[in-house]
Amino acid sequence: MIINPVSGTKSKRNIPHYFNKLASLGYDVEIFKTEYAGHATDIASEAVKNNVKYVIAVGGDGTINEIAKALIGSNTILGILAVGSGNGLARSLHIPMDKNKAVEIIEQGNVREIDYGLVNEHIFLCTCGVGFDAQVSEKSLNQKNRGILMYVKNMIDTFLHFKSEKYKIITPTHTFEEEAFVLTCANATQYGNNAFIAPRASMEDGLMNIVILKPLSAWNVPKIAIQMFSQNIGNSRKLIQIIAPEVTILREHEGVMHMDGNAVYAGKEINIKIIHRGLKVLAPSLSSNKKWI
């Protein structure tokens, strides 16, 4: 069990209590706490070398991303206790936010093989992209305070100075040129906190939903927000959606992008592809037939 003590907004002091039952079921449970950026990857890599059966991530999407890097392509299975700020992956996989219920999912041992994405050879599990959401992530980079209120404040501050950019979007079958407020490549359905950017996305079909939100005025924002949280964003006239296994995004300037909510810097050319069912994860069993848009 790998605990990120600074993820989310609540203390992790009582987390080991939730896993007492696993020990009673015969598991050897080892608990580690991360101490620096990348530490979760180091711990998980050691677990893979030692043929550990399960690695449980206790944190948010950033922590899970660090751990998944080490588990990809191995026989070690990822479990999730979501205690981050947004928890987009757990919510997309229908893993409960209630800690006791999430541990029950781990105890049940149902394994799903899910897709993950590569952005210029760096992995993402939920979403990556450029535009407004990437700049919001950049604003949050070094902030100690977390949670939905801080995120909303960052969104408002960013919106006041944001300018949409023009992009060339190249898939195996088509090339598009669009000016975009947001350009998101979604492997999962949402960013986190039930903000659905691609409600029909599947994590087991080998495809990503490339979502383009055209430039927005302040008058458009409330309606877009309602559509996002009600899973009706697909009905927006401001939205274009493309489904493809890979894409190249060309932009006029290098700069910030986001991967699973974390801001990173990238060049003018961004290459993104989905790797089909490359990660084993403990999650409820679901049927996921892709509906093409």
C-alpha positions as YAML, in Angstrom:
chain: A
units: angstrom
residues:
- id: 1
  name: MET
  ca: [0.00, 0.00, 0.00]
- id: 2
  name: ILE
  ca: [1.48, 3.32, -1.12]
- id: 3
  name: ILE
  ca: [0.07, 6.38, 0.63]
- id: 4
  name: ASN
  ca: [0.64, 9.91, -0.62]
- id: 5
  name: PRO
  ca: [0.23, 11.92, 2.60]
- id: 6
  name: VAL
  ca: [-0.21, 15.26, 0.80]
- id: 7
  name: SER
  ca: [-2.86, 14.22, -1.75]
- id: 8
  name: GLY
  ca: [-6.36, 15.63, -1.36]
- id: 9
  name: THR
  ca: [-7.41, 17.76, 1.59]
- id: 10
  name: LYS
  ca: [-7.80, 15.29, 4.48]
- id: 11
  name: SER
  ca: [-5.45, 13.52, 6.88]
- id: 12
  name: LYS
  ca: [-4.31, 10.00, 5.92]
- id: 13
  name: ARG
  ca: [-3.57, 9.01, 9.53]
- id: 14
  name: ASN
  ca: [-6.40, 6.47, 9.77]
- id: 15
  name: ILE
  ca: [-5.93, 4.95, 6.29]
- id: 16
  name: PRO
  ca: [-4.16, 1.73, 7.49]
- id: 17
  name: HIS
  ca: [-7.25, 0.96, 9.60]
- id: 18
  name: TYR
  ca: [-9.28, 0.33, 6.45]
- id: 19
  name: PHE
  ca: [-6.92, -2.45, 5.37]
- id: 20
  name: ASN
  ca: [-6.94, -4.48, 8.58]
- id: 21
  name: LYS
  ca: [-9.36, -6.95, 7.04]
- id: 22
  name: LEU
  ca: [-6.92, -7.72, 4.20]
- id: 23
  name: ALA
  ca: [-4.41, -8.96, 6.76]
- id: 24
  name: SER
  ca: [-7.12, -11.12, 8.36]
- id: 25
  name: LEU
  ca: [-7.78, -12.64, 4.92]
- id: 26
  name: GLY
  ca: [-4.19, -13.84, 4.75]
- id: 27
  name: TYR
  ca: [-2.47, -11.03, 2.84]
- id: 28
  name: ASP
  ca: [0.91, -9.69, 3.89]
- id: 29
  name: VAL
  ca: [0.28, -5.94, 3.93]
- id: 30
  name: GLU
  ca: [3.21, -3.52, 3.72]
- id: 31
  name: ILE
  ca: [2.58, 0.22, 4.08]
- id: 32
  name: PHE
  ca: [4.76, 2.91, 2.49]
- id: 33
  name: LYS
  ca: [4.38, 6.69, 2.54]
- id: 34
  name: THR
  ca: [5.78, 8.80, -0.30]
- id: 35
  name: GLU
  ca: [8.37, 11.40, 0.62]
- id: 36
  name: TYR
  ca: [9.20, 13.10, -2.68]
- id: 37
  name: ALA
  ca: [8.02, 13.42, -6.28]
- id: 38
  name: GLY
  ca: [8.54, 10.10, -8.06]
- id: 39
  name: HIS
  ca: [8.85, 8.12, -4.83]
- id: 40
  name: ALA
  ca: [5.65, 6.19, -5.59]
- id: 41
  name: THR
  ca: [7.20, 5.00, -8.87]
- id: 42
  name: ASP
  ca: [10.32, 3.83, -7.05]
- id: 43
  name: ILE
  ca: [8.30, 1.88, -4.46]
- id: 44
  name: ALA
  ca: [6.04, 0.32, -7.10]
- id: 45
  name: SER
  ca: [9.04, -0.67, -9.26]
- id: 46
  name: GLU
  ca: [10.51, -2.53, -6.30]
- id: 47
  name: ALA
  ca: [7.17, -4.27, -5.76]
- id: 48
  name: VAL
  ca: [7.16, -5.47, -9.37]
- id: 49
  name: LYS
  ca: [10.71, -6.82, -8.98]
- id: 50
  name: ASN
  ca: [9.58, -8.74, -5.90]
- id: 51
  name: ASN
  ca: [6.52, -10.20, -7.70]
- id: 52
  name: VAL
  ca: [4.07, -8.45, -5.36]
- id: 53
  name: LYS
  ca: [0.54, -9.36, -6.44]
- id: 54
  name: TYR
  ca: [-1.21, -6.05, -5.68]
- id: 55
  name: VAL
  ca: [-0.08, -2.46, -5.23]
- id: 56
  name: ILE
  ca: [-2.75, -0.26, -3.68]
- id: 57
  name: ALA
  ca: [-2.54, 3.44, -4.54]
- id: 58
  name: VAL
  ca: [-3.83, 5.69, -1.76]
- id: 59
  name: GLY
  ca: [-3.98, 9.15, -3.29]
- id: 60
  name: GLY
  ca: [-5.31, 11.02, -6.30]
- id: 61
  name: ASP
  ca: [-4.81, 10.76, -10.05]
- id: 62
  name: GLY
  ca: [-1.24, 12.06, -9.85]
- id: 63
  name: THR
  ca: [-0.24, 9.37, -7.33]
- id: 64
  name: ILE
  ca: [-1.97, 6.67, -9.37]
- id: 65
  name: ASN
  ca: [-0.16, 7.86, -12.50]
- id: 66
  name: GLU
  ca: [3.23, 7.57, -10.73]
- id: 67
  name: ILE
  ca: [2.45, 4.03, -9.58]
- id: 68
  name: ALA
  ca: [0.99, 2.90, -12.91]
- id: 69
  name: LYS
  ca: [4.26, 3.79, -14.69]
- id: 70
  name: ALA
  ca: [5.91, 0.93, -12.82]
- id: 71
  name: LEU
  ca: [3.05, -1.58, -13.18]
- id: 72
  name: ILE
  ca: [2.41, -1.29, -16.92]
- id: 73
  name: GLY
  ca: [3.17, -4.53, -18.73]
- id: 74
  name: SER
  ca: [3.72, -6.46, -15.49]
- id: 75
  name: ASN
  ca: [1.61, -9.03, -13.64]
- id: 76
  name: THR
  ca: [1.26, -6.75, -10.61]
- id: 77
  name: ILE
  ca: [-2.29, -5.44, -10.24]
- id: 78
  name: LEU
  ca: [-3.26, -1.88, -9.28]
- id: 79
  name: GLY
  ca: [-5.80, -1.25, -6.54]
- id: 80
  name: ILE
  ca: [-7.19, 2.21, -5.76]
- id: 81
  name: LEU
  ca: [-8.29, 3.98, -2.61]
- id: 82
  name: ALA
  ca: [-9.16, 7.40, -3.97]
- id: 83
  name: VAL
  ca: [-8.34, 10.22, -1.56]
- id: 84
  name: GLY
  ca: [-7.26, 12.92, -4.01]
- id: 85
  name: SER
  ca: [-8.91, 16.18, -4.99]
- id: 86
  name: GLY
  ca: [-10.63, 15.04, -8.21]
- id: 87
  name: ASN
  ca: [-10.27, 11.23, -8.39]
- id: 88
  name: GLY
  ca: [-11.10, 11.07, -12.08]
- id: 89
  name: LEU
  ca: [-9.79, 7.53, -12.67]
- id: 90
  name: ALA
  ca: [-11.59, 5.98, -9.71]
- id: 91
  name: ARG
  ca: [-14.84, 7.69, -10.64]
- id: 92
  name: SER
  ca: [-14.51, 6.61, -14.29]
- id: 93
  name: LEU
  ca: [-13.98, 3.00, -13.15]
- id: 94
  name: HIS
  ca: [-16.94, 3.25, -10.73]
- id: 95
  name: ILE
  ca: [-14.72, 2.68, -7.71]
- id: 96
  name: PRO
  ca: [-16.60, 4.09, -4.70]
- id: 97
  name: MET
  ca: [-15.37, 7.22, -2.92]
- id: 98
  name: ASP
  ca: [-16.49, 5.66, 0.36]
- id: 99
  name: LYS
  ca: [-13.32, 4.09, 1.78]
- id: 100
  name: ASN
  ca: [-14.95, 0.97, 3.23]
- id: 101
  name: LYS
  ca: [-16.73, 0.24, -0.06]
- id: 102
  name: ALA
  ca: [-13.52, 0.86, -2.03]
- id: 103
  name: VAL
  ca: [-11.70, -1.67, 0.14]
- id: 104
  name: GLU
  ca: [-14.53, -4.15, -0.54]
- id: 105
  name: ILE
  ca: [-13.79, -3.77, -4.28]
- id: 106
  name: ILE
  ca: [-10.15, -4.62, -3.55]
- id: 107
  name: GLU
  ca: [-11.22, -7.65, -1.46]
- id: 108
  name: GLN
  ca: [-13.45, -8.93, -4.28]
- id: 109
  name: GLY
  ca: [-10.39, -9.18, -6.53]
- id: 110
  name: ASN
  ca: [-12.10, -8.48, -9.86]
- id: 111
  name: VAL
  ca: [-9.37, -7.61, -12.36]
- id: 112
  name: ARG
  ca: [-9.94, -5.47, -15.44]
- id: 113
  name: GLU
  ca: [-7.36, -4.72, -18.10]
- id: 114
  name: ILE
  ca: [-7.64, -1.07, -19.05]
- id: 115
  name: ASP
  ca: [-6.08, 1.15, -21.70]
- id: 116
  name: TYR
  ca: [-3.58, 3.87, -20.98]
- id: 117
  name: GLY
  ca: [-2.24, 6.71, -23.08]
- id: 118
  name: LEU
  ca: [1.21, 7.84, -24.15]
- id: 119
  name: VAL
  ca: [2.00, 11.52, -24.68]
- id: 120
  name: ASN
  ca: [5.45, 11.91, -26.23]
- id: 121
  name: GLU
  ca: [6.25, 8.63, -24.35]
- id: 122
  name: HIS
  ca: [4.88, 9.83, -20.97]
- id: 123
  name: ILE
  ca: [1.82, 7.97, -19.68]
- id: 124
  name: PHE
  ca: [-1.65, 9.21, -18.80]
- id: 125
  name: LEU
  ca: [-4.65, 7.24, -17.62]
- id: 126
  name: CYS
  ca: [-7.58, 9.67, -17.73]
- id: 127
  name: THR
  ca: [-7.09, 12.77, -19.85]
- id: 128
  name: CYS
  ca: [-4.43, 14.95, -21.39]
- id: 129
  name: GLY
  ca: [-4.66, 18.09, -23.42]
- id: 130
  name: VAL
  ca: [-3.97, 21.72, -24.13]
- id: 131
  name: GLY
  ca: [-5.87, 24.95, -23.74]
- id: 132
  name: PHE
  ca: [-7.81, 26.38, -20.82]
- id: 133
  name: ASP
  ca: [-7.73, 23.30, -18.57]
- id: 134
  name: ALA
  ca: [-3.96, 22.98, -19.01]
- id: 135
  name: GLN
  ca: [-3.47, 26.58, -17.94]
- id: 136
  name: VAL
  ca: [-5.66, 26.01, -14.88]
- id: 137
  name: SER
  ca: [-3.45, 23.03, -13.99]
- id: 138
  name: GLU
  ca: [-0.37, 25.20, -14.43]
- id: 139
  name: LYS
  ca: [-1.80, 27.78, -12.03]
- id: 140
  name: SER
  ca: [-2.31, 25.01, -9.44]
- id: 141
  name: LEU
  ca: [1.25, 23.65, -9.75]
- id: 142
  name: ASN
  ca: [2.82, 25.05, -6.60]
- id: 143
  name: GLN
  ca: [-0.27, 25.76, -4.52]
- id: 144
  name: LYS
  ca: [-0.44, 24.05, -1.14]
- id: 145
  name: ASN
  ca: [-4.19, 24.55, -0.73]
- id: 146
  name: ARG
  ca: [-6.30, 22.03, -2.63]
- id: 147
  name: GLY
  ca: [-9.94, 21.22, -3.20]
- id: 148
  name: ILE
  ca: [-12.84, 22.32, -5.35]
- id: 149
  name: LEU
  ca: [-12.99, 25.93, -4.09]
- id: 150
  name: MET
  ca: [-9.36, 26.59, -4.97]
- id: 151
  name: TYR
  ca: [-9.89, 24.94, -8.35]
- id: 152
  name: VAL
  ca: [-12.89, 27.19, -9.09]
- id: 153
  name: LYS
  ca: [-10.86, 30.27, -8.10]
- id: 154
  name: ASN
  ca: [-8.06, 29.19, -10.45]
- id: 155
  name: MET
  ca: [-10.57, 28.68, -13.26]
- id: 156
  name: ILE
  ca: [-11.97, 32.18, -12.84]
- id: 157
  name: ASP
  ca: [-8.53, 33.80, -12.65]
- id: 158
  name: THR
  ca: [-7.36, 31.89, -15.74]
- id: 159
  name: PHE
  ca: [-10.51, 32.66, -17.74]
- id: 160
  name: LEU
  ca: [-10.02, 36.42, -17.30]
- id: 161
  name: HIS
  ca: [-6.71, 36.30, -19.20]
- id: 162
  name: PHE
  ca: [-7.17, 33.27, -21.46]
- id: 163
  name: LYS
  ca: [-6.92, 33.37, -25.27]
- id: 164
  name: SER
  ca: [-7.92, 30.44, -27.46]
- id: 165
  name: GLU
  ca: [-5.32, 28.96, -29.82]
- id: 166
  name: LYS
  ca: [-5.38, 27.40, -33.27]
- id: 167
  name: TYR
  ca: [-4.43, 23.74, -33.62]
- id: 168
  name: LYS
  ca: [-3.90, 21.22, -36.40]
- id: 169
  name: ILE
  ca: [-5.23, 17.81, -35.37]
- id: 170
  name: ILE
  ca: [-3.98, 14.82, -37.37]
- id: 171
  name: THR
  ca: [-5.52, 11.34, -36.93]
- id: 172
  name: PRO
  ca: [-4.80, 8.23, -39.04]
- id: 173
  name: THR
  ca: [-7.77, 9.08, -41.26]
- id: 174
  name: HIS
  ca: [-8.34, 12.85, -41.13]
- id: 175
  name: THR
  ca: [-6.71, 16.24, -40.58]
- id: 176
  name: PHE
  ca: [-8.58, 19.08, -38.91]
- id: 177
  name: GLU
  ca: [-7.74, 22.69, -38.16]
- id: 178
  name: GLU
  ca: [-9.65, 24.27, -35.29]
- id: 179
  name: GLU
  ca: [-9.42, 27.15, -32.87]
- id: 180
  name: ALA
  ca: [-10.09, 25.70, -29.43]
- id: 181
  name: PHE
  ca: [-10.83, 26.78, -25.89]
- id: 182
  name: VAL
  ca: [-10.09, 23.22, -24.76]
- id: 183
  name: LEU
  ca: [-8.55, 20.32, -26.69]
- id: 184
  name: THR
  ca: [-8.71, 17.18, -24.55]
- id: 185
  name: CYS
  ca: [-7.77, 13.60, -25.37]
- id: 186
  name: ALA
  ca: [-9.88, 11.42, -23.09]
- id: 187
  name: ASN
  ca: [-9.21, 7.80, -22.25]
- id: 188
  name: ALA
  ca: [-11.62, 8.10, -19.30]
- id: 189
  name: THR
  ca: [-14.97, 9.81, -19.07]
- id: 190
  name: GLN
  ca: [-14.08, 12.74, -16.82]
- id: 191
  name: TYR
  ca: [-11.49, 15.09, -15.43]
- id: 192
  name: GLY
  ca: [-12.53, 14.38, -11.83]
- id: 193
  name: ASN
  ca: [-15.18, 15.59, -9.39]
- id: 194
  name: ASN
  ca: [-17.77, 14.24, -11.88]
- id: 195
  name: ALA
  ca: [-16.88, 16.87, -14.50]
- id: 196
  name: PHE
  ca: [-17.53, 14.73, -17.60]
- id: 197
  name: ILE
  ca: [-15.63, 15.84, -20.68]
- id: 198
  name: ALA
  ca: [-16.29, 12.59, -22.63]
- id: 199
  name: PRO
  ca: [-19.23, 10.72, -21.02]
- id: 200
  name: ARG
  ca: [-19.17, 7.92, -23.62]
- id: 201
  name: ALA
  ca: [-15.44, 7.22, -23.48]
- id: 202
  name: SER
  ca: [-14.35, 3.67, -22.69]
- id: 203
  name: MET
  ca: [-11.09, 2.62, -21.06]
- id: 204
  name: GLU
  ca: [-11.13, -0.79, -22.74]
- id: 205
  name: ASP
  ca: [-11.66, -0.13, -26.46]
- id: 206
  name: GLY
  ca: [-8.20, 1.00, -27.61]
- id: 207
  name: LEU
  ca: [-9.52, 4.43, -28.60]
- id: 208
  name: MET
  ca: [-9.50, 7.97, -27.24]
- id: 209
  name: ASN
  ca: [-12.21, 10.60, -27.47]
- id: 210
  name: ILE
  ca: [-10.62, 13.79, -28.82]
- id: 211
  name: VAL
  ca: [-12.82, 16.59, -27.55]
- id: 212
  name: ILE
  ca: [-12.60, 20.10, -29.00]
- id: 213
  name: LEU
  ca: [-14.47, 22.93, -27.28]
- id: 214
  name: LYS
  ca: [-14.65, 25.94, -29.56]
- id: 215
  name: PRO
  ca: [-13.89, 29.42, -28.14]
- id: 216
  name: LEU
  ca: [-16.29, 30.41, -25.35]
- id: 217
  name: SER
  ca: [-17.59, 33.72, -24.09]
- id: 218
  name: ALA
  ca: [-18.46, 34.33, -20.45]
- id: 219
  name: TRP
  ca: [-22.10, 33.82, -21.40]
- id: 220
  name: ASN
  ca: [-21.39, 30.28, -22.66]
- id: 221
  name: VAL
  ca: [-19.58, 29.07, -19.53]
- id: 222
  name: PRO
  ca: [-22.57, 28.38, -17.19]
- id: 223
  name: LYS
  ca: [-24.34, 26.29, -19.83]
- id: 224
  name: ILE
  ca: [-21.16, 24.33, -20.64]
- id: 225
  name: ALA
  ca: [-20.58, 23.69, -16.93]
- id: 226
  name: ILE
  ca: [-24.13, 22.39, -16.45]
- id: 227
  name: GLN
  ca: [-23.78, 20.12, -19.50]
- id: 228
  name: MET
  ca: [-20.46, 18.80, -18.21]
- id: 229
  name: PHE
  ca: [-21.72, 17.92, -14.74]
- id: 230
  name: SER
  ca: [-24.99, 16.46, -16.10]
- id: 231
  name: GLN
  ca: [-23.09, 14.30, -18.65]
- id: 232
  name: ASN
  ca: [-24.72, 16.16, -21.54]
- id: 233
  name: ILE
  ca: [-21.64, 17.92, -22.90]
- id: 234
  name: GLY
  ca: [-22.09, 15.94, -26.13]
- id: 235
  name: ASN
  ca: [-25.19, 18.04, -26.87]
- id: 236
  name: SER
  ca: [-23.24, 21.30, -26.95]
- id: 237
  name: ARG
  ca: [-22.99, 23.12, -30.28]
- id: 238
  name: LYS
  ca: [-19.58, 24.27, -29.14]
- id: 239
  name: LEU
  ca: [-18.21, 20.72, -29.08]
- id: 240
  name: ILE
  ca: [-16.54, 18.60, -31.75]
- id: 241
  name: GLN
  ca: [-15.63, 15.01, -30.91]
- id: 242
  name: ILE
  ca: [-13.31, 12.71, -32.85]
- id: 243
  name: ILE
  ca: [-12.60, 9.07, -31.97]
- id: 244
  name: ALA
  ca: [-9.21, 7.64, -32.89]
- id: 245
  name: PRO
  ca: [-6.43, 5.40, -31.51]
- id: 246
  name: GLU
  ca: [-3.77, 8.08, -31.97]
- id: 247
  name: VAL
  ca: [-3.41, 11.76, -32.82]
- id: 248
  name: THR
  ca: [-0.77, 14.41, -33.48]
- id: 249
  name: ILE
  ca: [-1.52, 17.93, -32.28]
- id: 250
  name: LEU
  ca: [0.38, 20.81, -33.85]
- id: 251
  name: ARG
  ca: [0.26, 24.26, -32.28]
- id: 252
  name: GLU
  ca: [1.87, 27.62, -32.99]
- id: 253
  name: HIS
  ca: [3.82, 27.87, -29.73]
- id: 254
  name: GLU
  ca: [5.34, 25.45, -27.25]
- id: 255
  name: GLY
  ca: [3.97, 25.65, -23.73]
- id: 256
  name: VAL
  ca: [1.92, 23.98, -21.06]
- id: 257
  name: MET
  ca: [-0.26, 20.90, -21.37]
- id: 258
  name: HIS
  ca: [-1.81, 18.66, -18.74]
- id: 259
  name: MET
  ca: [-1.64, 14.92, -18.12]
- id: 260
  name: ASP
  ca: [-4.07, 13.52, -15.53]
- id: 261
  name: GLY
  ca: [-4.48, 17.02, -14.15]
- id: 262
  name: ASN
  ca: [-0.77, 17.72, -13.74]
- id: 263
  name: ALA
  ca: [0.76, 20.57, -15.74]
- id: 264
  name: VAL
  ca: [3.82, 19.73, -17.85]
- id: 265
  name: TYR
  ca: [5.62, 21.57, -20.65]
- id: 266
  name: ALA
  ca: [5.73, 20.33, -24.22]
- id: 267
  name: GLY
  ca: [6.79, 21.49, -27.66]
- id: 268
  name: LYS
  ca: [4.76, 22.55, -30.67]
- id: 269
  name: GLU
  ca: [4.18, 18.92, -31.71]
- id: 270
  name: ILE
  ca: [2.39, 16.57, -29.32]
- id: 271
  name: ASN
  ca: [2.01, 12.87, -30.22]
- id: 272
  name: ILE
  ca: [-0.62, 10.90, -28.34]
- id: 273
  name: LYS
  ca: [-1.67, 7.26, -28.66]
- id: 274
  name: ILE
  ca: [-3.69, 4.71, -26.70]
- id: 275
  name: ILE
  ca: [-2.13, 1.42, -25.60]
- id: 276
  name: HIS
  ca: [-4.86, -1.21, -25.47]
- id: 277
  name: ARG
  ca: [-5.39, -3.01, -22.15]
- id: 278
  name: GLY
  ca: [-1.88, -2.51, -20.85]
- id: 279
  name: LEU
  ca: [-2.69, -2.09, -17.15]
- id: 280
  name: LYS
  ca: [-4.37, -4.48, -14.72]
- id: 281
  name: VAL
  ca: [-6.62, -2.83, -12.13]
- id: 282
  name: LEU
  ca: [-9.03, -3.94, -9.42]
- id: 283
  name: ALA
  ca: [-12.43, -2.44, -10.30]
- id: 284
  name: PRO
  ca: [-16.11, -3.36, -10.58]
- id: 285
  name: SER
  ca: [-16.99, -5.38, -13.66]
- id: 286
  name: LEU
  ca: [-18.78, -3.31, -16.31]
- id: 287
  name: SER
  ca: [-19.91, -3.81, -19.88]
- id: 288
  name: SER
  ca: [-18.53, -1.00, -22.02]
- id: 289
  name: ASN
  ca: [-19.79, -1.00, -25.60]
- id: 290
  name: LYS
  ca: [-18.43, 2.03, -27.44]
- id: 291
  name: LYS
  ca: [-21.02, 4.36, -28.95]
- id: 292
  name: TRP
  ca: [-19.49, 6.16, -31.88]
- id: 293
  name: ILE
  ca: [-20.15, 9.88, -32.20]
...
